[in-house]
mmCIF file of C-alpha atoms in Angstrom:
data_model
loop_
_atom_site.group_PDB
_atom_site.id
_atom_site.type_symbol
_atom_site.label_atom_id
_atom_site.label_comp_id
_atom_site.label_asym_id
_atom_site.label_seq_id
_atom_site.Cartn_x
_atom_site.Cartn_y
_atom_site.Cartn_z
ATOM 1 C CA HIS A 1100 62.457 23.722 -63.994
ATOM 2 C CA HIS A 1101 63.747 21.340 -61.335
ATOM 3 C CA HIS A 1102 66.687 18.989 -61.782
ATOM 4 C CA GLN A 1103 66.794 15.944 -59.541
ATOM 5 C CA GLN A 1104 69.553 13.423 -59.083
ATOM 6 C CA MET A 1105 69.058 10.376 -56.949
ATOM 7 C CA ALA A 1106 71.989 8.287 -55.828
ATOM 8 C CA LEU A 1107 71.337 4.571 -55.594
ATOM 9 C CA PRO A 1108 71.814 3.163 -52.092
ATOM 10 C CA GLY A 1109 75.397 2.048 -51.719
ATOM 11 C CA PRO A 1110 77.273 0.648 -48.764
ATOM 12 C CA SER A 1111 76.189 3.574 -46.543
ATOM 13 C CA SER A 1112 73.278 3.092 -44.156
ATOM 14 C CA SER A 1113 71.158 5.824 -45.690
ATOM 15 C CA THR A 1114 70.084 6.920 -49.127
ATOM 16 C CA SER A 1115 71.292 10.348 -50.256
ATOM 17 C CA VAL A 1116 69.056 12.475 -52.417
ATOM 18 C CA GLU A 1117 70.526 15.523 -54.121
ATOM 19 C CA VAL A 1118 68.203 18.131 -55.537
ATOM 20 C CA ALA A 1119 69.462 21.078 -57.534
ATOM 21 C CA LYS A 1120 66.927 23.902 -57.791
ATOM 22 C CA ARG A 1121 67.040 26.884 -60.093
ATOM 23 C CA ARG A 1122 66.104 30.034 -58.235
ATOM 24 C CA ASN A 1123 65.598 32.105 -61.350
ATOM 25 C CA HIS A 1124 64.516 30.641 -64.675
ATOM 26 C CA SER A 1125 66.623 33.069 -66.729
ATOM 27 C CA ASP A 1126 69.792 32.746 -64.610
ATOM 28 C CA THR A 1127 71.136 29.228 -65.159
ATOM 29 C CA SER A 1128 74.368 29.749 -63.203
ATOM 30 C CA SER A 1129 72.825 30.307 -59.751
ATOM 31 C CA GLN A 1130 72.000 26.820 -58.502
ATOM 32 C CA SER A 1131 71.749 25.772 -54.871
ATOM 33 C CA GLN A 1132 72.188 22.178 -53.748
ATOM 34 C CA TYR A 1133 70.332 20.467 -50.912
ATOM 35 C CA SER A 1134 71.349 17.095 -49.533
ATOM 36 C CA VAL A 1135 68.692 15.123 -47.680
ATOM 37 C CA GLU A 1136 69.399 12.006 -45.624
ATOM 38 C CA LEU A 1137 66.627 9.431 -45.947
ATOM 39 C CA PRO A 1138 66.383 6.328 -43.750
ATOM 40 C CA SER A 1139 67.484 3.205 -45.576
ATOM 41 C CA PRO A 1140 64.672 0.958 -46.832
ATOM 42 C CA ASP A 1141 65.891 -2.024 -44.778
ATOM 43 C CA CYS A 1142 65.509 -0.061 -41.511
ATOM 44 C CA CYS A 1143 62.231 -0.742 -39.725
ATOM 45 C CA VAL A 1144 60.632 0.096 -36.385
ATOM 46 C CA GLU A 1145 58.881 -2.487 -34.218
ATOM 47 C CA ALA A 1146 55.560 -0.926 -33.252
ATOM 48 C CA ASN A 1147 53.696 -3.971 -31.900
ATOM 49 C CA GLU A 1148 50.489 -2.200 -32.879
ATOM 50 C CA SER A 1149 47.687 -3.109 -35.228
ATOM 51 C CA ILE A 1150 45.702 -0.604 -37.272
ATOM 52 C CA ILE A 1151 42.798 -1.291 -34.901
ATOM 53 C CA SER A 1152 44.820 -0.554 -31.741
ATOM 54 C CA LEU A 1153 46.245 2.603 -33.331
ATOM 55 C CA LEU A 1154 42.744 3.791 -34.309
ATOM 56 C CA LEU A 1155 41.389 3.077 -30.806
ATOM 57 C CA LYS A 1156 44.303 4.967 -29.201
ATOM 58 C CA LEU A 1157 43.886 7.846 -31.668
ATOM 59 C CA HIS A 1158 40.148 8.054 -30.869
ATOM 60 C CA SER A 1159 40.951 8.260 -27.140
ATOM 61 C CA HIS A 1160 43.733 10.795 -27.687
ATOM 62 C CA LEU A 1161 41.557 13.071 -29.838
ATOM 63 C CA SER A 1162 38.565 12.896 -27.496
ATOM 64 C CA GLY A 1163 40.710 13.329 -24.376
ATOM 65 C CA THR A 1164 39.087 10.349 -22.654
ATOM 66 C CA PRO A 1165 40.595 6.891 -22.170
ATOM 67 C CA ASP A 1166 38.510 4.138 -23.804
ATOM 68 C CA SER A 1167 36.300 6.692 -25.563
ATOM 69 C CA PHE A 1168 35.137 4.485 -28.468
ATOM 70 C CA SER A 1169 32.086 2.413 -27.654
ATOM 71 C CA PRO A 1170 31.461 -0.333 -30.233
ATOM 72 C CA ASP A 1171 27.946 -0.945 -28.903
ATOM 73 C CA ASP A 1172 26.698 2.616 -29.455
ATOM 74 C CA PRO A 1173 24.428 2.555 -32.511
ATOM 75 C CA GLU A 1174 25.408 4.901 -35.341
ATOM 76 C CA SER A 1175 22.488 7.114 -36.358
ATOM 77 C CA GLU A 1176 21.570 7.510 -40.027
ATOM 78 C CA THR A 1177 22.652 11.169 -39.767
ATOM 79 C CA ASP A 1178 26.093 10.147 -38.455
ATOM 80 C CA ARG A 1179 26.391 7.473 -41.148
ATOM 81 C CA THR A 1180 25.905 9.959 -44.007
ATOM 82 C CA SER A 1181 27.406 13.076 -42.398
ATOM 83 C CA ARG A 1182 30.577 14.579 -43.841
ATOM 84 C CA ILE A 1183 30.886 17.001 -40.896
ATOM 85 C CA GLY A 1184 32.557 16.031 -37.640
ATOM 86 C CA ASP A 1185 35.653 16.188 -35.476
ATOM 87 C CA GLY A 1186 38.586 13.773 -35.235
ATOM 88 C CA PRO A 1187 36.925 11.212 -32.943
ATOM 89 C CA PHE A 1188 33.818 11.245 -35.183
ATOM 90 C CA PHE A 1189 35.786 10.192 -38.283
ATOM 91 C CA VAL A 1190 38.059 7.734 -36.442
ATOM 92 C CA GLY A 1191 34.864 6.197 -35.013
ATOM 93 C CA LYS A 1192 33.433 5.946 -38.556
ATOM 94 C CA VAL A 1193 36.539 4.020 -39.686
ATOM 95 C CA LEU A 1194 36.330 1.671 -36.677
ATOM 96 C CA ARG A 1195 32.600 1.063 -37.332
ATOM 97 C CA ARG A 1196 33.341 0.313 -41.020
ATOM 98 C CA ILE A 1197 35.962 -2.241 -39.921
ATOM 99 C CA MET A 1198 33.440 -3.827 -37.514
ATOM 100 C CA GLU A 1199 30.861 -4.084 -40.333
ATOM 101 C CA ILE A 1200 33.177 -6.206 -42.533
ATOM 102 C CA ASP A 1201 32.439 -9.430 -40.636
ATOM 103 C CA SER A 1202 32.114 -10.914 -37.133
ATOM 104 C CA PHE A 1203 35.873 -11.613 -36.943
ATOM 105 C CA CYS A 1204 36.665 -7.929 -37.551
ATOM 106 C CA ARG A 1205 34.048 -6.860 -35.002
ATOM 107 C CA GLU A 1206 35.545 -9.267 -32.453
ATOM 108 C CA SER A 1207 39.055 -7.922 -33.191
ATOM 109 C CA VAL A 1208 37.960 -4.369 -32.371
ATOM 110 C CA VAL A 1209 36.217 -5.477 -29.147
ATOM 111 C CA GLU A 1210 39.159 -7.661 -28.015
ATOM 112 C CA THR A 1211 41.763 -4.994 -28.820
ATOM 113 C CA ARG A 1212 39.734 -2.440 -26.864
ATOM 114 C CA GLU A 1213 39.517 -4.797 -23.857
ATOM 115 C CA ARG A 1214 43.270 -5.482 -24.070
ATOM 116 C CA LEU A 1215 44.105 -1.746 -24.185
ATOM 117 C CA TRP A 1216 41.678 -0.773 -21.412
ATOM 118 C CA PRO A 1217 40.909 -3.831 -19.280
ATOM 119 C CA ARG A 1218 37.587 -3.587 -17.464
ATOM 120 C CA GLN A 1219 37.936 -3.161 -13.725
ATOM 121 C CA PRO A 1220 35.455 -5.741 -12.452
ATOM 122 C CA GLU A 1221 34.722 -3.653 -9.343
ATOM 123 C CA GLU A 1222 33.945 -0.604 -11.468
ATOM 124 C CA GLY A 1223 30.258 -0.692 -12.259
ATOM 125 C CA GLU A 1224 28.283 1.574 -14.551
ATOM 126 C CA THR A 1225 27.831 4.169 -11.787
ATOM 127 C CA GLU A 1226 31.552 4.291 -10.943
ATOM 128 C CA ARG A 1227 32.456 4.600 -14.626
ATOM 129 C CA ARG A 1228 29.991 7.463 -15.073
ATOM 130 C CA GLU A 1229 31.351 9.199 -11.964
ATOM 131 C CA ARG A 1230 34.959 8.803 -13.176
ATOM 132 C CA GLU A 1231 34.069 10.162 -16.629
ATOM 133 C CA GLU A 1232 32.217 13.076 -14.995
ATOM 134 C CA ARG A 1233 35.291 13.828 -12.828
ATOM 135 C CA GLU A 1234 37.508 13.782 -15.940
ATOM 136 C CA ARG A 1235 35.083 16.085 -17.784
ATOM 137 C CA ALA A 1236 34.901 18.445 -14.794
ATOM 138 C CA GLU A 1237 38.714 18.544 -14.634
ATOM 139 C CA ARG A 1238 38.925 19.425 -18.342
ATOM 140 C CA ARG A 1239 36.267 22.141 -17.871
ATOM 141 C CA ARG A 1240 38.174 23.545 -14.869
ATOM 142 C CA LYS A 1241 41.437 23.677 -16.846
ATOM 143 C CA ALA A 1242 39.692 25.343 -19.799
ATOM 144 C CA LYS A 1243 38.150 27.911 -17.438
ATOM 145 C CA GLU A 1244 41.589 28.605 -15.908
ATOM 146 C CA ARG A 1245 43.090 29.121 -19.383
ATOM 147 C CA GLN A 1246 40.232 31.446 -20.311
ATOM 148 C CA GLN A 1247 40.636 33.401 -17.041
ATOM 149 C CA LYS A 1248 44.378 33.790 -17.667
ATOM 150 C CA LEU A 1249 43.716 35.055 -21.205
ATOM 151 C CA MET A 1250 41.121 37.544 -19.920
ATOM 152 C CA GLU A 1251 43.569 38.860 -17.287
ATOM 153 C CA GLU A 1252 46.277 39.169 -19.951
ATOM 154 C CA PHE A 1253 43.889 41.044 -22.229
ATOM 155 C CA ALA A 1254 42.792 43.392 -19.419
ATOM 156 C CA SER A 1255 46.444 44.109 -18.574
ATOM 157 C CA LYS A 1256 47.287 44.931 -22.200
ATOM 158 C CA GLN A 1257 44.181 47.096 -22.477
ATOM 159 C CA LYS A 1258 45.204 48.986 -19.305
ATOM 160 C CA GLN A 1259 48.748 49.503 -20.653
ATOM 161 C CA PHE A 1260 47.317 50.794 -23.923
ATOM 162 C CA MET A 1261 45.005 53.233 -22.108
ATOM 163 C CA GLU A 1262 47.864 54.494 -19.895
ATOM 164 C CA LYS A 1263 50.038 55.028 -22.963
ATOM 165 C CA ALA A 1264 47.181 56.823 -24.725
ATOM 166 C CA MET A 1265 46.679 59.072 -21.667
ATOM 167 C CA GLU A 1266 50.430 59.867 -21.567
ATOM 168 C CA THR A 1267 50.329 60.795 -25.247
ATOM 169 C CA ASP A 1268 47.254 62.931 -24.537
ATOM 170 C CA ASP A 1269 49.012 64.695 -21.629
ATOM 171 C CA ASP A 1270 52.007 65.552 -23.810
ATOM 172 C CA GLY A 1271 49.984 68.425 -25.228
ATOM 173 C CA MET A 1272 48.600 66.824 -28.344
ATOM 174 C CA ASP A 1273 45.826 69.029 -29.656
ATOM 175 C CA TRP A 1274 43.153 67.088 -31.519
#
């Protein structure tokens, strides 16, 4: 049983919500009160972002590569019907759905992408591939370093455990 009281926004800048919860159903006297400050409804944040630009940025963030979404890559029938995939896969599906609505929507995605990541005219296909390969190699190197560090940590803990086990053994424990 939960009791809720909500105060209507008054002259203060935020709305106060009071919630009284019963900890124990049989004990009605023990009530605790929580007061939560909510932002007022007339407060807003200027984002200067569209859903399309947010989706494109999210795709890049999740894939770890700038300008990772390629609107020209065809979506295979398997990808179209698949319910299995990672973050970039599903964000890409949403962007492709938007592009399928009409030519204006497709153009919006392409233009927003070009505005977010302007094409360097001097960067050709080869340079782009080399840059992407460098970025991939850097990510692989960092992952390898993390793995190496974890392996060293594990080996150290294993060694400590063995030393402790040997000490316990030396203390005259008869098995």
